[in-house]
Short mmCIF file of C-alpha atoms in Angstrom, two decimals:
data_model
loop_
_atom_site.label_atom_id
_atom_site.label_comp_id
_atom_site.label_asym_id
_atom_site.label_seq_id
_atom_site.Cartn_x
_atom_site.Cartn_y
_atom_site.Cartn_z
CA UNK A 21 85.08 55.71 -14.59
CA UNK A 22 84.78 58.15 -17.44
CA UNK A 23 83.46 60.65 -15.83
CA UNK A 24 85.81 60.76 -13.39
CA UNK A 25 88.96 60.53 -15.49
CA UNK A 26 87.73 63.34 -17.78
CA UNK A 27 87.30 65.51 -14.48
CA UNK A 28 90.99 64.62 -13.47
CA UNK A 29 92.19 65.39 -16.84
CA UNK A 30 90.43 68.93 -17.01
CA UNK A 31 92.23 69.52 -13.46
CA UNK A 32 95.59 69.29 -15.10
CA UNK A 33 95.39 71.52 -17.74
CA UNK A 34 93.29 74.02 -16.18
CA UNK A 35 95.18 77.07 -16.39
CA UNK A 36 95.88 77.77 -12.61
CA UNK A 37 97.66 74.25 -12.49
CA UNK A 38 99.74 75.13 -15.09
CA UNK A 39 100.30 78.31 -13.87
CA UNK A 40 101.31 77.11 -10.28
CA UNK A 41 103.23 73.84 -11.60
CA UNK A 42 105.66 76.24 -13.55
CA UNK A 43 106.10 78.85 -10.75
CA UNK A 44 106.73 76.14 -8.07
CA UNK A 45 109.02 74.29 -10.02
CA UNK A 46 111.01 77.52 -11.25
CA UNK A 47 111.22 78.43 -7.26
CA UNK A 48 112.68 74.78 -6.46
CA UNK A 49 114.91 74.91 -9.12
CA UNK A 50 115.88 78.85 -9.16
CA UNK A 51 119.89 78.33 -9.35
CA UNK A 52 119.50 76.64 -12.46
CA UNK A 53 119.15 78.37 -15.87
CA UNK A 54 116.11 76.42 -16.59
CA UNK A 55 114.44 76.86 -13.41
CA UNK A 56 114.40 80.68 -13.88
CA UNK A 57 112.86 80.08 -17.77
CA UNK A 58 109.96 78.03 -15.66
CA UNK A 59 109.31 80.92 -13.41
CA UNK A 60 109.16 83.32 -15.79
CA UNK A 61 106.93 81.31 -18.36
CA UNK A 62 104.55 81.22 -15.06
CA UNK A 63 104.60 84.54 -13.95
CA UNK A 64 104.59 85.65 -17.60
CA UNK A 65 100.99 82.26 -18.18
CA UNK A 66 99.09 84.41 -14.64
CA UNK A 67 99.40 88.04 -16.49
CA UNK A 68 97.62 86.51 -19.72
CA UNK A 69 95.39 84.61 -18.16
CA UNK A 70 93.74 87.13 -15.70
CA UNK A 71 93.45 89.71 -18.52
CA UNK A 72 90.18 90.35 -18.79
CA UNK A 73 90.37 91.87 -22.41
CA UNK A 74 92.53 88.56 -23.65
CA UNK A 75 89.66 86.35 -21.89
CA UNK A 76 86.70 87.83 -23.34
CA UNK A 77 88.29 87.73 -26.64
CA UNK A 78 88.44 84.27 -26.11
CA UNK A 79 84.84 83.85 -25.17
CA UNK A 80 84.16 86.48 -27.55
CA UNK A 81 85.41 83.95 -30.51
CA UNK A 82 84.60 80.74 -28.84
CA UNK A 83 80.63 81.24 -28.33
CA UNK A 84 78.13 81.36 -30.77
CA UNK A 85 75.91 84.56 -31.15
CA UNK A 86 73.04 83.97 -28.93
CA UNK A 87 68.93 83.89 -30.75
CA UNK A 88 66.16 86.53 -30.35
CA UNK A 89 63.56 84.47 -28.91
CA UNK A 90 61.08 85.51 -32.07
CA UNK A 91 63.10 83.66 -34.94
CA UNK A 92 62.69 80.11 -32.51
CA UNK A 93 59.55 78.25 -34.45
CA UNK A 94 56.98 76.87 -32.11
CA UNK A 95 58.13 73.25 -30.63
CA UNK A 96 57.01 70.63 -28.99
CA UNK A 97 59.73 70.03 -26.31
CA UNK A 98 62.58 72.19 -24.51
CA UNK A 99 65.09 70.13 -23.64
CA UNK A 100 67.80 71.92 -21.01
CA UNK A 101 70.86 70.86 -19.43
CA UNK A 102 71.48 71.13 -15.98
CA UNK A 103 74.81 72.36 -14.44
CA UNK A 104 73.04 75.58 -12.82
CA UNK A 105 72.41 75.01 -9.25
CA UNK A 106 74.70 74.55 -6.12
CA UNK A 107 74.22 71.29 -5.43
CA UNK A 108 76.76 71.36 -2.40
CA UNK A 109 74.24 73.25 -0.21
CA UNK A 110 71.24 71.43 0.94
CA UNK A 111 67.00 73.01 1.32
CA UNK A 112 64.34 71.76 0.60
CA UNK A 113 62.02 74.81 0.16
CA UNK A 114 63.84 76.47 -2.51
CA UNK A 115 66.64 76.27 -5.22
CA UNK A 116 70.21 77.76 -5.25
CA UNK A 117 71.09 78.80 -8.88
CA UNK A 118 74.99 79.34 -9.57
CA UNK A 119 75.74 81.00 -12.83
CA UNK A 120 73.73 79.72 -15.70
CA UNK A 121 70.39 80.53 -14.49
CA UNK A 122 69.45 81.24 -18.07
CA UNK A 123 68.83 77.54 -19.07
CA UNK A 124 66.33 77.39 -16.91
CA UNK A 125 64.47 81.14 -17.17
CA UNK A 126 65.01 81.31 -20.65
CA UNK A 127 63.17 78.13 -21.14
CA UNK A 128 60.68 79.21 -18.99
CA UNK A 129 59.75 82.48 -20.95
CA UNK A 130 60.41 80.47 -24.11
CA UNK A 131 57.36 78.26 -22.78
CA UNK A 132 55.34 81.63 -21.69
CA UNK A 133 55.76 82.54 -24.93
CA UNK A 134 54.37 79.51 -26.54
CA UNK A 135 57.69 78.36 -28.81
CA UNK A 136 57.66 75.58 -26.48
CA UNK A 137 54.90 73.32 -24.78
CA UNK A 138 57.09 71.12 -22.33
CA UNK A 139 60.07 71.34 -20.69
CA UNK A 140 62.70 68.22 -20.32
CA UNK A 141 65.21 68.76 -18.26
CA UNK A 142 68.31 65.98 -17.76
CA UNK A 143 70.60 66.08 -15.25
CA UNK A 144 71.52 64.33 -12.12
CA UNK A 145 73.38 64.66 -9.33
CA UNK A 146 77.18 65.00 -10.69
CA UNK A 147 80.29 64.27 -8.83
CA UNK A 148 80.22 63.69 -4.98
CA UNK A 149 77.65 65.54 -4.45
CA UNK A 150 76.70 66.82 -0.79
CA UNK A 151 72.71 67.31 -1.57
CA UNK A 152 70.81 64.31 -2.65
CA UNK A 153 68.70 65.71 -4.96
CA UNK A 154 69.30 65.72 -8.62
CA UNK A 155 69.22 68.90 -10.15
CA UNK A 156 66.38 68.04 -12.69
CA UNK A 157 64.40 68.11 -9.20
CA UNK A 158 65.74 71.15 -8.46
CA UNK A 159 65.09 73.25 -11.55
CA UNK A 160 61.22 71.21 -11.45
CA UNK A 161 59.83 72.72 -8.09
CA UNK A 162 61.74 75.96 -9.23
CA UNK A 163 59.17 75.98 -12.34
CA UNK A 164 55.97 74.72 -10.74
CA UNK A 165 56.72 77.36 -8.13
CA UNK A 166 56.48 80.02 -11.35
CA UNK A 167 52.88 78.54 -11.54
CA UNK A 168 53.94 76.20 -14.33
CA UNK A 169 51.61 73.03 -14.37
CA UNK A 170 53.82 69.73 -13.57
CA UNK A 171 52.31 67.87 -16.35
CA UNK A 172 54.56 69.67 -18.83
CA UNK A 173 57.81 69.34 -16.76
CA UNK A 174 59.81 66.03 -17.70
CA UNK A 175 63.09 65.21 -15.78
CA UNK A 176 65.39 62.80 -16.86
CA UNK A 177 67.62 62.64 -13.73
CA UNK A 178 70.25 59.76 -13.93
CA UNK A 179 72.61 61.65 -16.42
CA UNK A 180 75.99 62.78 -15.01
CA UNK A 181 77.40 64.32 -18.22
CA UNK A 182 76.79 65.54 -21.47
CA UNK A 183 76.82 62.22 -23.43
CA UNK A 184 74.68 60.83 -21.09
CA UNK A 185 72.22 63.79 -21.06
CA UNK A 186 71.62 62.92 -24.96
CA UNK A 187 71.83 59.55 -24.61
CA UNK A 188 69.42 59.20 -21.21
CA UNK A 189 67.05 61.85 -22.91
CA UNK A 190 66.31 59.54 -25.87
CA UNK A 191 65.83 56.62 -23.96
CA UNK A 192 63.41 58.66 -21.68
CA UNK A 193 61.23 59.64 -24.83
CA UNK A 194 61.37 55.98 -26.01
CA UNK A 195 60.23 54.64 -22.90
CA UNK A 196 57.03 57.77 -22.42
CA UNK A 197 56.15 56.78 -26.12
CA UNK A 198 57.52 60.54 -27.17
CA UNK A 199 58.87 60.38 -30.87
CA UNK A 200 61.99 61.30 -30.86
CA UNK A 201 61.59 62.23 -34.66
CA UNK A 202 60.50 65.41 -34.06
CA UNK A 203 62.92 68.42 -33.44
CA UNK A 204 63.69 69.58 -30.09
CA UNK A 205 65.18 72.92 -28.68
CA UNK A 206 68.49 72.70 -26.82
CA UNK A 207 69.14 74.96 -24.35
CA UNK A 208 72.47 74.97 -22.73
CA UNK A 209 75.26 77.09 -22.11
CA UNK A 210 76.94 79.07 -24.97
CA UNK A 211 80.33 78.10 -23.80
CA UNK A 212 78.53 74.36 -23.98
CA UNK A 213 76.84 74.13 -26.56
CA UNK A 214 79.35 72.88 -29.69
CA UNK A 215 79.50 69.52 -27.50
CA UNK A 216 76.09 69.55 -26.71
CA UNK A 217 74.54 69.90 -29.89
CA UNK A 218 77.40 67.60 -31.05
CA UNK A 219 76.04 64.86 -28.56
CA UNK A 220 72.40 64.90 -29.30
CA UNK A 221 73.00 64.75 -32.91
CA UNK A 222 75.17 61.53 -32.17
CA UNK A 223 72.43 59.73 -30.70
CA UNK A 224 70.42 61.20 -33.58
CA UNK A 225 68.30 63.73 -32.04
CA UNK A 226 67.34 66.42 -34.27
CA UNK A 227 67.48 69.73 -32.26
CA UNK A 228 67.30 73.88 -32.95
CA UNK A 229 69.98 75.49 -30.79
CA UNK A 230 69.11 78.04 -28.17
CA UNK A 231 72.26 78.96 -26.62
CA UNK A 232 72.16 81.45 -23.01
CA UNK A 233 74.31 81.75 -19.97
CA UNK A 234 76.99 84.00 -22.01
CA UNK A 235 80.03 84.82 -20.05
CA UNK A 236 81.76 87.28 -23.30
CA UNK A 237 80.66 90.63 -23.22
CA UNK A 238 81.06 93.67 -25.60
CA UNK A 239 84.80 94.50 -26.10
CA UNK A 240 85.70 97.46 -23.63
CA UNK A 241 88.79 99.63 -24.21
CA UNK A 242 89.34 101.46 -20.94
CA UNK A 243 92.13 100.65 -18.59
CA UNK A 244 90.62 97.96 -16.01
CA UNK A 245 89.44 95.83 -19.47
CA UNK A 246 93.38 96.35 -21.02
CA UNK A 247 95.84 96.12 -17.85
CA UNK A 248 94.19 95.39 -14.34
CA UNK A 249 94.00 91.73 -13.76
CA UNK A 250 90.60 89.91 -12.64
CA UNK A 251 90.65 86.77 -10.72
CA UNK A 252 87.30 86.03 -12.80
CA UNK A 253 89.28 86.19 -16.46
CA UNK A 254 91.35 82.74 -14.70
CA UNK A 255 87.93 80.87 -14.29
CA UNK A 256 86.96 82.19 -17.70
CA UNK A 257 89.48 80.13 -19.47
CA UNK A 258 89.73 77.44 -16.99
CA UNK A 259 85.57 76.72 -18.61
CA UNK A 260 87.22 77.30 -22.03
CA UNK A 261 90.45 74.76 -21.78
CA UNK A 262 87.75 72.40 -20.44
CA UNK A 263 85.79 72.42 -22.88
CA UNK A 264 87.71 71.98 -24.96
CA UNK A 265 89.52 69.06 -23.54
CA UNK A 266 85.82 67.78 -23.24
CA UNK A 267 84.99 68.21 -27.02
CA UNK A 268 88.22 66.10 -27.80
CA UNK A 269 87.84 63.24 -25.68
CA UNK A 270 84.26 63.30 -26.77
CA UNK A 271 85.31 62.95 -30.24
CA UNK A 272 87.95 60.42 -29.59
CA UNK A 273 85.42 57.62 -27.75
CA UNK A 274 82.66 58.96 -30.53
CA UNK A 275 79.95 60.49 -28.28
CA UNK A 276 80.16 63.06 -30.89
#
């Protein structure tokens, strides 16, 4: 029930809603003072939020400056959340990455490189979903495909958010006999990973962060970056305002 109600909250104050709720209601109500204040404040909400130069700020401030992989120490364990794969289109013979491929091939070469010597992923199959696979399966037959050996790929598939991603993972390393003393390395999102850490270190997981998947870039000061808008710099802070709803609900029912 909570996962659903967190996804219907995130819908409502997603920018675009906003957005559209104030221009809709400023057209119905257009011979009124008021209703020409609501337009306005809409029309006014869609310029800032498809700036790209006001959105990467944003991201710019919001994510955490990302690791070389040289100053990670040698580990045991990997762990990465899902969230990377389009799980709405259905094969069986390959995997469809959406953005945030990085979890996954960064914790790949992390393991090439030795800083890690197994990979847990956790992550099921989300909300409605159209494919019946969980996405821990997913991301597994993408890594024994690399030539990986399956006896260092765990999946802990059952989880449908981030609380339960922390709180399924330490049950899965109680239940293999794993200790779950030892520190792990998380490997999420940037965007994600305040309420991921957060979560695993409620359930009193000790982990390393390894943030990837960065959606800021380098500040740009040419014309397209300062005036044009971008459809894109709308999603951008749709992810942020999420989040950030996320991170406070989390904190309010104390899965962080």
């Amino acid at each position: 029930m909570f996962f659903y109600l967190s996804q219907f909250l995130s819908f409502l104050a997603m920018p675009l809603t906003i957005v559209l709720i104030l221009i809709l209601s400023g057209t119905i109500f257009l011979k009124r003072k008021w209703g020409k204040k609501l337009l306005w404040a809409g029309v006014g909400l869609l310029f800032f939020f498809t700036n790209p130069f006001l959105s990467n700020l944003a991201l710019l401030a919001w994510e955490p400056d990302f690791k070389s992989f040289e100053e990670i120490e040698n580990h045991e364990i990997g762990i990465v959340l899902t969230g990377v794969t389009n799980l709405s289109k259905t094969a069986y013979d390959r995997t469809f990455f959406n953005k945030g491929a990085d979890r996954i091939t960064h914790a790949l070469q992390l393991y090439r490189m030795g800083k890690i010597k197994k990979i847990l992923i956790t992550g099921g199959t989300g909300l409605n979903p159209v494919n019946p696979q969980s996405e821990a399966e997913l991301l597994k037959r993408f890594l024994i495909m690399t030539g990986m050996p399956e006896s260092d790929i765990l999946i802990e598939d059952q989880s449908k958010n981030t609380a339960q991603n922390a709180q399924f993972t330490k049950a899965f390393l109680e239940k293999n006999g794993i200790s779950t003393d030892q520190e792990f390395v998380l490997i999420t999102s940037a965007f994600h990973m305040t309420r991921a850490k957060g979560c695993f270190d409620k359930v009193g997981l000790k982990t390393v962060t390894f943030p990837v998947d960065y959606y800021s870039h380098e500040v740009k000061y040419d014309i397209p970056a300062l005036i044009f808008p971008d459809a894109d710099s709308i999603s951008y802070w749709h992810k942020l305002v999420k989040e950030w709803i996320g991170i406070t609900v989390y904190s309010l029912v104390g899965y962080m």
